[in-house]
PDB file of C-alpha atoms in Angstrom:
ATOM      1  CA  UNK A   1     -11.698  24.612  -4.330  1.00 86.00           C
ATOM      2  CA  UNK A   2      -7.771  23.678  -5.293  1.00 84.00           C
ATOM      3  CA  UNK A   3      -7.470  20.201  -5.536  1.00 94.00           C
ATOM      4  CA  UNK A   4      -5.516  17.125  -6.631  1.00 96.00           C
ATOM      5  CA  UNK A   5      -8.251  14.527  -6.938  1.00 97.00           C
ATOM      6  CA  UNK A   6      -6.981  11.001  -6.925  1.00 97.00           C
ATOM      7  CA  UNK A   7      -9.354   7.675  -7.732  1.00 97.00           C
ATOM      8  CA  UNK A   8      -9.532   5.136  -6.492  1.00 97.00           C
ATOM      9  CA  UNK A   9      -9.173   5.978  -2.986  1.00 96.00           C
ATOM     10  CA  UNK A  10      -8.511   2.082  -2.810  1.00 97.00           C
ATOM     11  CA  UNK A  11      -8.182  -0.569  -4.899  1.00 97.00           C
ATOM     12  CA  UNK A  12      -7.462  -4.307  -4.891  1.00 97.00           C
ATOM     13  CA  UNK A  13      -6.377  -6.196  -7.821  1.00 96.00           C
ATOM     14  CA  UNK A  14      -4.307  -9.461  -8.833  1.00 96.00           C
ATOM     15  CA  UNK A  15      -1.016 -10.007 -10.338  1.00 97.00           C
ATOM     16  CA  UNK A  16      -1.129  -8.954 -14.010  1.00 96.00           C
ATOM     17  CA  UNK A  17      -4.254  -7.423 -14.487  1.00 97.00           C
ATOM     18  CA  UNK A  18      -4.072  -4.158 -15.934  1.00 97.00           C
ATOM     19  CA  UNK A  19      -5.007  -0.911 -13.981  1.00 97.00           C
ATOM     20  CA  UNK A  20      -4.908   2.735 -14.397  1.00 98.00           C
ATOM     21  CA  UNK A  21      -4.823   4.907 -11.212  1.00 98.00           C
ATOM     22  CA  UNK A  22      -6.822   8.421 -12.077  1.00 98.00           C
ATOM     23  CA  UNK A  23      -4.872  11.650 -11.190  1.00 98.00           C
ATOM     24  CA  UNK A  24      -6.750  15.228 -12.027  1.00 98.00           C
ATOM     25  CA  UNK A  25      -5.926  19.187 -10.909  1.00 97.00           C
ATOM     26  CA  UNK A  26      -7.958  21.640 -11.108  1.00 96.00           C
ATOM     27  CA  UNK A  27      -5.057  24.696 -10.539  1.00 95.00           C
ATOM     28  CA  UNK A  28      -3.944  24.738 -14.315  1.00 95.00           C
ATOM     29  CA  UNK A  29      -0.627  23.774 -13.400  1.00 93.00           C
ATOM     30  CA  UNK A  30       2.041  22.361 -15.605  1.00 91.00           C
ATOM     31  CA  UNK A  31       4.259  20.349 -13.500  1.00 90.00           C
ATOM     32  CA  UNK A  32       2.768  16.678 -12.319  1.00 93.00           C
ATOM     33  CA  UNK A  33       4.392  13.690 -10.377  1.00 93.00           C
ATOM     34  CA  UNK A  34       3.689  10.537  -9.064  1.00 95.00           C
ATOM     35  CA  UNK A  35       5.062   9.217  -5.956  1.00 94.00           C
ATOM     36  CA  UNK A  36       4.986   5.659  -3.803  1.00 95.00           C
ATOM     37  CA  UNK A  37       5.094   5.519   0.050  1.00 93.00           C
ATOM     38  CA  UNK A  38       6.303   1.958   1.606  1.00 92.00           C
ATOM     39  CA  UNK A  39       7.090   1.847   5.353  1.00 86.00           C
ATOM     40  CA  UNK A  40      10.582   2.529   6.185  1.00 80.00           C
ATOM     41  CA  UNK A  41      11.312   4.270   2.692  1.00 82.00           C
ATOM     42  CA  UNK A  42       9.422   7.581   2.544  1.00 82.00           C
ATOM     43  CA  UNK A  43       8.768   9.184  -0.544  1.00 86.00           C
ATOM     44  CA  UNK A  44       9.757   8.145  -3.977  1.00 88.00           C
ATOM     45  CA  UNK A  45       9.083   9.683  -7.357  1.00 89.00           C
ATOM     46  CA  UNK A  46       7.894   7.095  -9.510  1.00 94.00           C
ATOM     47  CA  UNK A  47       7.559   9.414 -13.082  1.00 93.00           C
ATOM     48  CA  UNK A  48       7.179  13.350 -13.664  1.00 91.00           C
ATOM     49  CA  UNK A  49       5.871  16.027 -16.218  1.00 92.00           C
ATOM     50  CA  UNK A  50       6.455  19.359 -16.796  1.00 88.00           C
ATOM     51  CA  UNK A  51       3.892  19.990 -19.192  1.00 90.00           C
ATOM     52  CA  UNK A  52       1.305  17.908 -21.576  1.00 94.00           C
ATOM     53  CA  UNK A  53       3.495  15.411 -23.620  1.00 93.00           C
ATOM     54  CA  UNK A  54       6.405  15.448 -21.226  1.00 91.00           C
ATOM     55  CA  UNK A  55       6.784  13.152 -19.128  1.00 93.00           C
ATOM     56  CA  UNK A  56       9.791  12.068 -17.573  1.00 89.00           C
ATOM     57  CA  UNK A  57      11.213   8.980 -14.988  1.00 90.00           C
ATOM     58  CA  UNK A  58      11.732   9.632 -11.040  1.00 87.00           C
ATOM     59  CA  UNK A  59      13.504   7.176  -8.822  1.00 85.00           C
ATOM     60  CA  UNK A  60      11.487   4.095  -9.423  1.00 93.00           C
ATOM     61  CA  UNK A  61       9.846   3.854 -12.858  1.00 96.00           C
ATOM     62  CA  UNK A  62      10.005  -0.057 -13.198  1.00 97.00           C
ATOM     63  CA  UNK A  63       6.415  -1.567 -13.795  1.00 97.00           C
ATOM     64  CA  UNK A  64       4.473   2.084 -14.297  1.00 98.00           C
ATOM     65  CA  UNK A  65       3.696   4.048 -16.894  1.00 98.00           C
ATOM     66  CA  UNK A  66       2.093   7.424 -17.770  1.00 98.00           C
ATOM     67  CA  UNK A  67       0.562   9.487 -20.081  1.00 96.00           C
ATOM     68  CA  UNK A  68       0.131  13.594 -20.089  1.00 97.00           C
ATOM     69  CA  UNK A  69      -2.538  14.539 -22.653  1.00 97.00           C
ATOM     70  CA  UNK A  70      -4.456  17.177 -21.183  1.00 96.00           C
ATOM     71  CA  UNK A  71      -2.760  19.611 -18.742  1.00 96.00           C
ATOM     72  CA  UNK A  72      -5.139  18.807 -16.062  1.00 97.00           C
ATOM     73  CA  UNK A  73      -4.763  14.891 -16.016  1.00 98.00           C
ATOM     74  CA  UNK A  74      -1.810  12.517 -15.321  1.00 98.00           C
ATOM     75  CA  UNK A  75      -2.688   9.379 -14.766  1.00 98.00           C
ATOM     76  CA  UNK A  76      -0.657   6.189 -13.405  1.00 98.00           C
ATOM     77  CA  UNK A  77      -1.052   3.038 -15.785  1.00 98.00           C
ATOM     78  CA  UNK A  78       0.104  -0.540 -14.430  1.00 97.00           C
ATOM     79  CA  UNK A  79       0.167  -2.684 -17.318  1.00 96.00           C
ATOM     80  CA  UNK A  80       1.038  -6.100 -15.227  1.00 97.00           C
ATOM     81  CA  UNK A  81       0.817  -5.075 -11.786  1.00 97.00           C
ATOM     82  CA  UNK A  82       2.963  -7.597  -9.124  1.00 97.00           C
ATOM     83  CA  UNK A  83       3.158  -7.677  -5.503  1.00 97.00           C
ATOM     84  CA  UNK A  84       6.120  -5.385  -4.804  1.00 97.00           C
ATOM     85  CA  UNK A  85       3.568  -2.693  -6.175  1.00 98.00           C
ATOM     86  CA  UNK A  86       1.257  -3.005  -3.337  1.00 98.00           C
ATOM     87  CA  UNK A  87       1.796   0.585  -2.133  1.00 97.00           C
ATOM     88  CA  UNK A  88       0.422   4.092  -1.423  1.00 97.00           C
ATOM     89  CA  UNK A  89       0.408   6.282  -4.237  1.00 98.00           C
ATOM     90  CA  UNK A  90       0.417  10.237  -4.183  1.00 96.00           C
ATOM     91  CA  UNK A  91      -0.024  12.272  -7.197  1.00 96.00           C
ATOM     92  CA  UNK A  92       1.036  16.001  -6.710  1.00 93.00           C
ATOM     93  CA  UNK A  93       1.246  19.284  -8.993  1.00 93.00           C
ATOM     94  CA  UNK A  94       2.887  22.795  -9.015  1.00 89.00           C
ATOM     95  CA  UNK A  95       2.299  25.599 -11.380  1.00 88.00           C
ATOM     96  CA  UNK A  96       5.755  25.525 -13.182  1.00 77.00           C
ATOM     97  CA  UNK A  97       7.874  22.874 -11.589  1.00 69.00           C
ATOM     98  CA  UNK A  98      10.870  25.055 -12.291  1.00 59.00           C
ATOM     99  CA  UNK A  99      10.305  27.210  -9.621  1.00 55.00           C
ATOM    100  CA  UNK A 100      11.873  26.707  -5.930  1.00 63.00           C
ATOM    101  CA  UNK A 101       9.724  29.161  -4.574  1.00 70.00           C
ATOM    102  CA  UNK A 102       7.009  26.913  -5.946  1.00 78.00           C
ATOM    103  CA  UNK A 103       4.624  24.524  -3.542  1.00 85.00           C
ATOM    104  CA  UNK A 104       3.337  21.148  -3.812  1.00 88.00           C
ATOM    105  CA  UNK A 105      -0.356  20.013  -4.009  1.00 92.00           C
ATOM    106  CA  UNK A 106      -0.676  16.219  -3.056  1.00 94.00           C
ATOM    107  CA  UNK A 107      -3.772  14.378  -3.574  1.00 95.00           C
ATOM    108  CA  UNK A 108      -5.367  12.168  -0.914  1.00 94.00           C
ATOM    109  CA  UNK A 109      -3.356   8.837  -1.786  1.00 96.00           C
ATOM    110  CA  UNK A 110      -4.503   6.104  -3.473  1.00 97.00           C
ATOM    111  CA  UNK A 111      -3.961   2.417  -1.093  1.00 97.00           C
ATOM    112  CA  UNK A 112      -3.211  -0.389  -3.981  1.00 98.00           C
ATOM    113  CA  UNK A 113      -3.075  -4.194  -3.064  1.00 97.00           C
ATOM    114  CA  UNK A 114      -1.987  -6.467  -5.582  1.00 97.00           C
ATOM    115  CA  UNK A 115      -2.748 -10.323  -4.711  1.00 96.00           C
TER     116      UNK A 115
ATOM    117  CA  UNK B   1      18.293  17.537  -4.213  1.00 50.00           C
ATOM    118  CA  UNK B   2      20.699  17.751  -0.577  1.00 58.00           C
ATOM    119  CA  UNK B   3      20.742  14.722   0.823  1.00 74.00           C
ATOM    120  CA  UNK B   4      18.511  15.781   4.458  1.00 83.00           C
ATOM    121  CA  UNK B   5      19.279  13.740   8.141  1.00 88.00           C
ATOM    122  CA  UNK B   6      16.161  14.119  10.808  1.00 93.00           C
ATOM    123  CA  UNK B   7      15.795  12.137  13.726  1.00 95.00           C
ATOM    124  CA  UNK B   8      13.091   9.530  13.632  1.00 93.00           C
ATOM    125  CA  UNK B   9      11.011  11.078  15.864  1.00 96.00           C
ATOM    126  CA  UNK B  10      10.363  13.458  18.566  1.00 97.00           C
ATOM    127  CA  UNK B  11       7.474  14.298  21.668  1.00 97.00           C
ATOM    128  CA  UNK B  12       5.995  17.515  22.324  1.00 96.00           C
ATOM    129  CA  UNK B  13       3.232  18.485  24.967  1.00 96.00           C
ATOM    130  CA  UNK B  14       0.164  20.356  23.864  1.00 96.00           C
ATOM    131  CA  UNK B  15       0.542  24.192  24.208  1.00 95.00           C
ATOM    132  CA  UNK B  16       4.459  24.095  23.712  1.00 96.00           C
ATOM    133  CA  UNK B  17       7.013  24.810  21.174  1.00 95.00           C
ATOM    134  CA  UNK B  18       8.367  22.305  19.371  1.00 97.00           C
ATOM    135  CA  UNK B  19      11.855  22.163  17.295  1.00 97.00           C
ATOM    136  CA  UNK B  20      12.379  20.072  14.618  1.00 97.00           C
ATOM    137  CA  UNK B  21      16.348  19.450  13.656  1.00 96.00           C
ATOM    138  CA  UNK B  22      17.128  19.053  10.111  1.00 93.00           C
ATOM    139  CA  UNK B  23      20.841  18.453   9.006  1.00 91.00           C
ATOM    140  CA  UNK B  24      21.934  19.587   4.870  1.00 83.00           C
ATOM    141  CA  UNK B  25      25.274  19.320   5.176  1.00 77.00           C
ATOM    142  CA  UNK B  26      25.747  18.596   1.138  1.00 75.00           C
ATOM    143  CA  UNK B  27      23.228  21.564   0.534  1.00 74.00           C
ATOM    144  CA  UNK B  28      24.577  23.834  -2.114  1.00 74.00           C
ATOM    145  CA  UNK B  29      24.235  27.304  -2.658  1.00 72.00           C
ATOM    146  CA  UNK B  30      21.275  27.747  -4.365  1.00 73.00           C
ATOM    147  CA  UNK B  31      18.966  24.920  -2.620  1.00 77.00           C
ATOM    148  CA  UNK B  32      15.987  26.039  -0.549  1.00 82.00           C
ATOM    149  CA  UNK B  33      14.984  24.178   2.364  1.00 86.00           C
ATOM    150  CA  UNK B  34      11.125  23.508   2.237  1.00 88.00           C
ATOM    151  CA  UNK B  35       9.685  21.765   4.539  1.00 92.00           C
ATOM    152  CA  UNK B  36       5.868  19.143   4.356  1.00 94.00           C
ATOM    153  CA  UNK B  37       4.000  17.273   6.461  1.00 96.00           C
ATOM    154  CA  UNK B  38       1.750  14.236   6.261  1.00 95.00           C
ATOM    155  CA  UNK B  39      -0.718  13.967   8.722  1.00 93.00           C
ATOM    156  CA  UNK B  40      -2.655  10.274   9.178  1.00 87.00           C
ATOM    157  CA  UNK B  41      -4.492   8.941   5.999  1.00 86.00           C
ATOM    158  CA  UNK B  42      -3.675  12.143   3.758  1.00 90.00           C
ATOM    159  CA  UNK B  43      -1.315  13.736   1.472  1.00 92.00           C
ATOM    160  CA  UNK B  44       1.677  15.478   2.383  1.00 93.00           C
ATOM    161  CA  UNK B  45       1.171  19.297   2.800  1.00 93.00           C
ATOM    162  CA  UNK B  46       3.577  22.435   2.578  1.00 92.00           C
ATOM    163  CA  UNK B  47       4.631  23.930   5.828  1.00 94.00           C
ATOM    164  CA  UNK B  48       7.337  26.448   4.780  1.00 93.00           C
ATOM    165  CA  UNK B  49      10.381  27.350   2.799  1.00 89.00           C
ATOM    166  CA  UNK B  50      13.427  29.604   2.693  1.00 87.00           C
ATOM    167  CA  UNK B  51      16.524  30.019   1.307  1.00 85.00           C
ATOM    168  CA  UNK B  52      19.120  32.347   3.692  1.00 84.00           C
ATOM    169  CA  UNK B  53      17.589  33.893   6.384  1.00 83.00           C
ATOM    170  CA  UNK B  54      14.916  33.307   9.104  1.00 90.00           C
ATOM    171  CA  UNK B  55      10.918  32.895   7.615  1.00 91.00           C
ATOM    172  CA  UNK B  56       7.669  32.806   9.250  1.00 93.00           C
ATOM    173  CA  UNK B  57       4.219  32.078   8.093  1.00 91.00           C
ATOM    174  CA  UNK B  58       0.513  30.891  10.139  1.00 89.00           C
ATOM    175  CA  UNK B  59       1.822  27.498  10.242  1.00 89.00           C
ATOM    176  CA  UNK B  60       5.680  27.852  11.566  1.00 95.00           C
ATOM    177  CA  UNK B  61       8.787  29.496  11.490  1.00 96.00           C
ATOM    178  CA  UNK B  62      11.968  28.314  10.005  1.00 96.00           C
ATOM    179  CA  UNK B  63      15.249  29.112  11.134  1.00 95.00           C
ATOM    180  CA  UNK B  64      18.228  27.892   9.023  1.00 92.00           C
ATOM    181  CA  UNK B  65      21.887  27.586  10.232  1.00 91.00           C
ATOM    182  CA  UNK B  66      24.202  30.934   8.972  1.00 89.00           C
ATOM    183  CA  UNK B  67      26.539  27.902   7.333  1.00 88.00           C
ATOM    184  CA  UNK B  68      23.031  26.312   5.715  1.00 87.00           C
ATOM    185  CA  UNK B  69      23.984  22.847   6.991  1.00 87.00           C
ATOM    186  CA  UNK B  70      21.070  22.709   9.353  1.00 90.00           C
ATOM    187  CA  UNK B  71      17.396  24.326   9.536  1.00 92.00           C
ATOM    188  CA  UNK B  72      15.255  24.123  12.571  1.00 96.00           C
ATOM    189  CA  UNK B  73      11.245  23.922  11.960  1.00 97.00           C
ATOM    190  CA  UNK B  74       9.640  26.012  14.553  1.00 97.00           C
ATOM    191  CA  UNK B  75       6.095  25.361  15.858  1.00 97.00           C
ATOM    192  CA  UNK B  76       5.173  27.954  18.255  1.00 94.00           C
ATOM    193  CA  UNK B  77       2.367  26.310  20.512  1.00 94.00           C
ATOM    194  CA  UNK B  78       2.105  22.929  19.236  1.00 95.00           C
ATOM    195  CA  UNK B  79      -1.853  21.358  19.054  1.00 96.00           C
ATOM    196  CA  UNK B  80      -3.085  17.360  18.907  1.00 96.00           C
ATOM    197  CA  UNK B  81      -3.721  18.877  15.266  1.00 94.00           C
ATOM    198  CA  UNK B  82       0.039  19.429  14.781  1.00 96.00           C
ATOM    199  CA  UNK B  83       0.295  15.327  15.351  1.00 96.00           C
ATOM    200  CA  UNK B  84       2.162  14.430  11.842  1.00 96.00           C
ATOM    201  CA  UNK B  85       5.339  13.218   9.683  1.00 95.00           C
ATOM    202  CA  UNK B  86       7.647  16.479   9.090  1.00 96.00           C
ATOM    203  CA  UNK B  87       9.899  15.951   6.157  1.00 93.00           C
ATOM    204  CA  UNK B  88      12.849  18.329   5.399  1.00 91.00           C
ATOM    205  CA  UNK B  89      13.827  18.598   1.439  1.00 84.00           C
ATOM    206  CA  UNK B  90      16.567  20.171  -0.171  1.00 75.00           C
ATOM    207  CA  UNK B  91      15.147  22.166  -3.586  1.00 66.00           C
ATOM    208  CA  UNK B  92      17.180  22.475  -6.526  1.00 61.00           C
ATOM    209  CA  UNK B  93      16.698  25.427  -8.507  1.00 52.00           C
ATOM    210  CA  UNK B  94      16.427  24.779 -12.230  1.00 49.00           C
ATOM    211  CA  UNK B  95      13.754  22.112 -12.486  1.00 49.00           C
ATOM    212  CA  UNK B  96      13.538  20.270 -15.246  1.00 48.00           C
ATOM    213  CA  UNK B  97      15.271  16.620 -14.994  1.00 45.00           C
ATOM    214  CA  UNK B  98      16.928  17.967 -11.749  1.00 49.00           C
ATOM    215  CA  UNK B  99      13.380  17.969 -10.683  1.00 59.00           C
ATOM    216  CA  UNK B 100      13.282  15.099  -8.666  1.00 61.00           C
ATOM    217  CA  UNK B 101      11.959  14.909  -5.099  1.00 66.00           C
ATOM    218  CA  UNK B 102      13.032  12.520  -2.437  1.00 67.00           C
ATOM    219  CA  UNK B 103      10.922  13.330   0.714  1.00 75.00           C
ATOM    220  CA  UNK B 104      12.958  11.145   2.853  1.00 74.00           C
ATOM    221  CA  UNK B 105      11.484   9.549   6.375  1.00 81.00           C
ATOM    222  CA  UNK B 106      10.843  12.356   8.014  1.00 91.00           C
ATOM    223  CA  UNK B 107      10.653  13.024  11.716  1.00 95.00           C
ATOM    224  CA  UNK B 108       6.722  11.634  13.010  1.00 95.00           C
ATOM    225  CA  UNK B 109       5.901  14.310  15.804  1.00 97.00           C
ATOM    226  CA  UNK B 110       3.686  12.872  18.346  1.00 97.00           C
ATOM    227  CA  UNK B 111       1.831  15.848  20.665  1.00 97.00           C
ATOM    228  CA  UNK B 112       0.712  14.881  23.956  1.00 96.00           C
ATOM    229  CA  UNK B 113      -2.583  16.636  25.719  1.00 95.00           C
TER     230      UNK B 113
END
């Protein structure tokens, strides 16, 4: 089955320990985002890729990064995670990212609570 | 991407069609409309997409202004199912660092049995 698989579903951590949220597709696609949901705000890109070793910033890259070294796997590193980051995350992916004809796949989310 | 207005939210009864306003006033010439939804505890999903003229799929129809400023998502016979948050996005073409996506609020449909 096509899938964006996410893990963990939840996690809870405290300020400024490290954690890496786990992001994998099994489409072969090339294009691969993160995004936060907070109540009131929507959807925000956090960072992009269009392709292993590309990476690029969204709307709100403070406090994350990522990494792209296999095509199928992006994940979302916070090196000192703080409160403001207590979120829910979405990874997505699209064959080309270029393409407007092109869909979105979203993962299942990913509920973070930093104490 | 077009900056997209949709009204908080809207009510529908089971069984009936529901339309879902979107205004793109600052949508240029080359932006497709697409169109997600998030229903509770998941990811969003795609719903539907056009460019110019009218499109249907199994999900919905969209039907998008002759000037482009405004689309109208179309669900035919709406179900408890159909229960979600619709977002409207503006898509630019040519990707790359234009290839940012702001989903927006969205409009949170609530069906009624």
């Amino acid at each position: 089955e096509a899938q964006v698989t996410q893990n963990p579903r939840y996690l809870i951590t405290v300020t400024g320990k490290k954690l890496t949220v786990t992001c994998s597709q099994n489409m072969n696609h090339e294009y691969m985002s993160w995004y936060r949901q907070d109540p009131g705000l929507g959807l925000r890109q956090i960072y992009y890729s269009m392709n292993v070793e590309v990476t690029d910033k969204g709307d709100v890259p403070e406090g994350y990064k990522v990494s792209r070294k296999e095509k199928r796997n992006f994940p979302l590193i916070l090196e000192s995670p703080s409160p403001n980051q207590t979120s829910l995350y979405f990874c997505a992916s699209s064959p080309t990212g270029i393409g407007i004809n092109e869909k979105l796949f979203f993962g299942s989310g990913t509920q973070l609570s930093v104490l | 991407d077009a900056k997209t207005t949709q009204p908080n939210s809207m009510e529908s009864n089971e069984e009936e069609p529901v339309h879902l306003p979107c205004n793109h006033s600052t949508i240029s010439g080359t932006d497709y409309i697409h169109w997600y939804r998030q229903l509770p505890s998941q990811g969003p999903e795609y719903v539907i997409h056009g460019l110019t003229s009218n499109v249907n799929n199994r999900m919905a129809s969209l039907a998008i202004a002759e000037d482009r400023k405004s689309s109208t998502l179309i669900l035919h016979r709406a179900t408890l199912r159909d229960a979600a948050v619709y977002y409207c996005i503006g898509m630019k073409d040519g990707g790359g660092s234009n290839y940012k996506l702001t989903f927006g609020k969205g409009t949170l449909l609530t069906v009624n049995p």
